[in-house]
């Protein structure tokens, strides 16, 4: 009987040991790990119906709700600042700080009566060194400027000597040139291209007639150009009606797939 009892106790002990071993084995098993899989982000390019470049000329004359209004527009716009006025340098610095592109609006001689900025004007009667000094002076005055376009200039932009000198200086400083095309006789664009200066010409003037209906009409000519050719370059001026039309139309155009670009986007 004692022997049977001993066998029973031994069996219980062996069984208990087995149970403890199994339980211990399970607790020592590593906990299941959770793996995070990061899928590559797929960027879907928005379809662009056309690229619109708008340059607004003649900043520097004013410091008011109109000039401030342009700085609040939600688009990549290029502001051409005319040198020699009370607000010129202040506006250029402010525009760059707000994220806009700044260029010099260089006064040049016209075939008709040339107005204003006599101390900055490039004219055919000047020596080559005088022309060079004036362009260098303006570039030094506006460190924010990444390029240049002509203010007036129907005579100067048709003059090969002047355009060659301007191109040399722009190349030296790494600036581009936009031909405002104030005359069909302009050789500014072709000269710049031949000298390796990034350049482009204006396609549409927005506000030769200072009426909102006409400005809107001209803006949509620019839109048509951008849609048909992929790029349209327009020039307007720091005028209240121009500002109000752009304020109304820019959101609509962006919503319909048009992209506003700085003038530097257009040059080649």
Coordinates of C-alpha atoms in Angstrom, one line a residue:
X1 CA 0.0 0.0 0.0
X2 CA 2.8 2.4 0.9
X3 CA 4.5 1.5 -2.4
X4 CA 1.3 2.4 -4.3
X5 CA 1.0 5.6 -2.5
X6 CA 4.6 6.5 -3.4
X7 CA 3.9 5.8 -7.1
X8 CA 0.9 8.1 -6.9
X9 CA 2.9 10.9 -5.3
X10 CA 5.6 10.5 -7.9
X11 CA 3.1 10.6 -10.8
X12 CA 1.6 13.8 -9.4
X13 CA 5.0 15.4 -9.0
X14 CA 6.0 14.5 -12.6
X15 CA 2.7 15.8 -14.0
X16 CA 3.0 19.1 -12.0
X17 CA 6.6 19.5 -13.4
X18 CA 5.3 19.0 -16.9
X19 CA 2.6 21.6 -16.5
X20 CA 5.0 24.1 -15.0
X21 CA 7.4 23.6 -17.9
X22 CA 4.7 24.1 -20.5
X23 CA 3.5 27.3 -18.8
X24 CA 7.0 28.7 -18.5
X25 CA 7.7 28.0 -22.1
X26 CA 4.7 30.0 -23.2
X27 CA 5.6 33.0 -21.0
X28 CA 9.1 33.0 -22.6
X29 CA 7.7 33.2 -26.1
X30 CA 8.4 36.6 -27.7
X31 CA 5.4 38.7 -28.0
X32 CA 4.1 39.1 -31.5
X33 CA 5.5 42.2 -33.2
X34 CA 3.4 44.8 -35.1
X35 CA 5.0 45.9 -38.4
X36 CA 4.2 49.3 -39.9
X37 CA 4.3 49.3 -43.7
X38 CA 4.8 52.8 -45.3
X39 CA 3.5 53.0 -48.8
X40 CA 5.3 55.4 -51.2
X41 CA 3.4 58.6 -51.6
X42 CA 2.0 59.0 -55.1
X43 CA 1.9 62.7 -56.2
X44 CA -0.7 63.4 -58.8
X45 CA 0.3 66.4 -60.9
X46 CA -2.4 68.9 -61.4
X47 CA -3.3 69.5 -65.1
X48 CA -2.2 73.0 -66.1
X49 CA -4.3 74.6 -68.8
X50 CA -1.7 77.3 -69.4
X51 CA 1.0 79.3 -67.7
X52 CA 0.3 83.0 -67.3
X53 CA 3.1 85.5 -66.7
X54 CA 2.0 89.0 -65.6
X55 CA 4.4 91.9 -65.2
X56 CA 3.1 95.0 -63.5
X57 CA 5.1 98.1 -64.5
X58 CA 5.6 101.5 -63.0
X59 CA 6.0 100.8 -59.3
X60 CA 7.8 103.5 -57.5
X61 CA 5.4 106.4 -58.3
X62 CA 2.9 105.6 -55.6
X63 CA 2.6 104.3 -52.1
X64 CA -1.1 103.8 -51.4
X65 CA -3.9 101.3 -51.3
X66 CA -3.3 100.4 -55.0
X67 CA 0.4 99.5 -54.6
X68 CA -0.4 97.7 -51.3
X69 CA -3.3 95.9 -53.0
X70 CA -1.0 94.4 -55.6
X71 CA 1.2 93.0 -52.8
X72 CA -1.9 91.1 -51.4
X73 CA -2.7 89.3 -54.6
X74 CA -2.5 85.6 -54.3
X75 CA -0.4 84.8 -57.4
X76 CA 3.2 84.7 -58.7
X77 CA 3.5 88.2 -60.2
X78 CA 6.5 90.1 -61.3
X79 CA 6.8 93.8 -60.4
X80 CA 8.8 96.2 -62.5
X81 CA 10.1 99.1 -60.4
X82 CA 11.0 102.3 -62.2
X83 CA 14.1 104.0 -60.7
X84 CA 14.4 107.5 -59.4
X85 CA 11.3 107.9 -57.4
X86 CA 10.5 108.3 -53.7
X87 CA 8.9 104.9 -53.3
X88 CA 11.1 102.9 -55.7
X89 CA 13.6 101.3 -53.4
X90 CA 11.0 100.9 -50.6
X91 CA 8.6 99.1 -52.8
X92 CA 11.2 96.8 -54.3
X93 CA 12.3 95.7 -50.9
X94 CA 8.8 95.2 -49.7
X95 CA 7.8 93.2 -52.8
X96 CA 10.7 90.8 -52.4
X97 CA 9.9 90.4 -48.8
X98 CA 6.3 89.4 -49.7
X99 CA 7.6 86.8 -52.1
X100 CA 7.1 88.5 -55.4
X101 CA 9.7 88.8 -58.2
X102 CA 11.2 92.2 -58.8
X103 CA 12.8 93.5 -62.0
X104 CA 14.1 97.0 -63.1
X105 CA 11.8 99.0 -65.3
X106 CA 14.6 100.7 -67.2
X107 CA 13.8 104.1 -68.7
X108 CA 14.7 104.3 -72.4
X109 CA 14.3 106.8 -75.2
X110 CA 11.2 106.9 -77.3
X111 CA 10.6 108.0 -80.8
X112 CA 8.0 110.4 -79.5
X113 CA 8.5 112.8 -76.5
X114 CA 10.2 110.8 -73.8
X115 CA 8.8 111.7 -70.3
X116 CA 10.5 111.6 -66.9
X117 CA 13.5 109.9 -65.3
X118 CA 16.0 112.0 -67.4
X119 CA 18.9 111.1 -65.1
X120 CA 18.2 107.4 -65.7
X121 CA 17.2 107.4 -69.4
X122 CA 19.2 105.5 -72.0
X123 CA 19.3 107.5 -75.2
X124 CA 21.0 107.2 -78.6
X125 CA 22.9 110.5 -78.0
X126 CA 24.8 109.1 -75.0
X127 CA 28.3 107.7 -75.2
X128 CA 28.7 103.9 -74.6
X129 CA 30.4 104.6 -71.2
X130 CA 27.5 106.8 -70.1
X131 CA 25.0 104.0 -71.0
X132 CA 27.0 101.4 -69.2
X133 CA 27.3 103.6 -66.1
X134 CA 23.6 104.2 -66.0
X135 CA 22.7 100.6 -66.2
X136 CA 25.3 99.6 -63.6
X137 CA 24.0 102.3 -61.3
X138 CA 20.4 101.0 -61.5
X139 CA 21.5 97.4 -60.9
X140 CA 23.4 98.5 -57.9
X141 CA 20.4 100.5 -56.5
X142 CA 18.1 97.5 -56.8
X143 CA 19.7 94.3 -55.5
X144 CA 16.3 92.7 -55.3
X145 CA 16.0 92.8 -59.1
X146 CA 16.6 89.6 -61.0
X147 CA 15.9 91.1 -64.5
X148 CA 14.9 94.1 -66.5
X149 CA 12.4 95.3 -69.0
X150 CA 12.2 98.6 -70.9
X151 CA 10.1 101.6 -69.8
X152 CA 9.0 103.4 -73.0
X153 CA 12.0 102.8 -75.3
X154 CA 10.6 102.6 -78.8
X155 CA 13.8 104.3 -80.1
X156 CA 16.4 102.8 -77.7
X157 CA 15.2 99.2 -78.2
X158 CA 15.6 99.6 -81.9
X159 CA 19.2 100.7 -81.5
X160 CA 21.8 97.9 -81.8
X161 CA 24.5 99.7 -79.9
X162 CA 22.4 100.4 -76.9
X163 CA 21.0 96.8 -76.8
X164 CA 24.5 95.3 -77.1
X165 CA 25.7 97.4 -74.2
X166 CA 22.7 96.5 -72.0
X167 CA 23.1 92.8 -72.9
X168 CA 26.7 92.9 -71.8
X169 CA 25.9 94.3 -68.4
X170 CA 23.0 91.9 -67.9
X171 CA 25.2 89.0 -68.7
X172 CA 27.8 90.2 -66.3
X173 CA 25.3 90.3 -63.5
X174 CA 23.3 87.2 -64.4
X175 CA 20.0 89.1 -65.1
X176 CA 17.3 88.4 -67.7
X177 CA 15.5 90.8 -70.1
X178 CA 11.9 91.1 -71.0
X179 CA 11.2 93.0 -74.3
X180 CA 8.2 95.2 -73.5
X181 CA 7.7 95.5 -77.3
X182 CA 6.8 99.2 -77.4
X183 CA 7.6 99.2 -81.1
X184 CA 7.5 96.6 -83.8
X185 CA 11.0 97.7 -84.7
X186 CA 12.5 96.5 -81.4
X187 CA 15.6 94.3 -81.7
X188 CA 15.9 93.8 -77.9
X189 CA 14.7 90.2 -77.9
X190 CA 16.8 89.1 -80.9
X191 CA 19.9 90.9 -79.6
X192 CA 19.6 89.3 -76.1
X193 CA 19.1 85.9 -77.6
X194 CA 22.2 86.3 -79.8
X195 CA 24.2 87.3 -76.8
X196 CA 23.0 84.4 -74.6
X197 CA 20.8 86.5 -72.3
X198 CA 17.7 84.7 -71.0
X199 CA 14.8 86.7 -72.6
X200 CA 11.2 86.8 -73.6
X201 CA 8.8 89.2 -75.3
X202 CA 5.5 90.7 -74.1
X203 CA 2.5 89.2 -75.8
X204 CA -0.4 91.3 -74.5
X205 CA -0.7 94.8 -73.0
X206 CA -3.5 94.6 -70.4
X207 CA -4.3 98.2 -69.8
X208 CA -3.5 100.6 -72.6
X209 CA -7.2 101.6 -72.2
X210 CA -7.8 102.2 -68.5
X211 CA -11.3 100.7 -68.4
X212 CA -12.1 97.6 -66.4
X213 CA -14.1 96.1 -69.3
X214 CA -11.1 96.6 -71.7
X215 CA -8.6 95.3 -69.2
X216 CA -10.7 92.2 -68.6
X217 CA -10.9 91.7 -72.3
X218 CA -7.2 92.0 -72.7
X219 CA -6.6 89.6 -69.8
X220 CA -8.6 86.9 -71.5
X221 CA -6.6 87.4 -74.7
X222 CA -3.6 86.6 -72.6
X223 CA -5.5 83.6 -71.1
X224 CA -6.3 82.4 -74.6
X225 CA -2.6 82.7 -75.5
X226 CA -1.6 80.7 -72.5
X227 CA -4.0 78.0 -73.2
X228 CA -3.2 77.6 -76.9
X229 CA 0.6 78.0 -76.6
X230 CA 1.3 76.9 -73.1
X231 CA 2.6 80.4 -72.1
X232 CA 1.3 83.9 -72.3
X233 CA 3.3 87.0 -71.1
X234 CA 1.3 90.1 -70.3
X235 CA 2.2 93.6 -69.1
X236 CA 0.0 95.9 -67.1
X237 CA 0.6 98.9 -64.9
X238 CA 0.2 99.9 -61.3
X239 CA -3.3 101.2 -61.8
X240 CA -6.4 100.8 -59.6
X241 CA -8.6 99.3 -62.4
X242 CA -5.8 96.8 -63.3
X243 CA -5.6 95.8 -59.7
X244 CA -9.3 95.4 -59.3
X245 CA -9.6 93.2 -62.4
X246 CA -6.8 91.0 -61.3
X247 CA -8.2 90.7 -57.8
X248 CA -11.5 89.5 -59.3
X249 CA -10.1 87.2 -62.0
X250 CA -7.0 85.6 -60.6
X251 CA -9.0 83.2 -58.2
X252 CA -11.3 82.2 -61.1
X253 CA -8.4 81.5 -63.4
X254 CA -6.5 79.4 -60.8
X255 CA -9.6 77.4 -60.1
X256 CA -9.9 76.6 -63.8
X257 CA -6.4 75.2 -64.1
X258 CA -4.3 78.2 -65.1
X259 CA -1.0 78.7 -63.3
X260 CA 0.6 82.1 -62.6
X261 CA 4.3 82.2 -63.0
X262 CA 7.1 84.7 -62.5
X263 CA 8.7 86.2 -65.5
X264 CA 11.8 84.2 -64.9
X265 CA 9.8 81.1 -65.8
X266 CA 9.3 82.4 -69.3
X267 CA 12.8 83.4 -70.3
X268 CA 15.0 81.1 -72.3

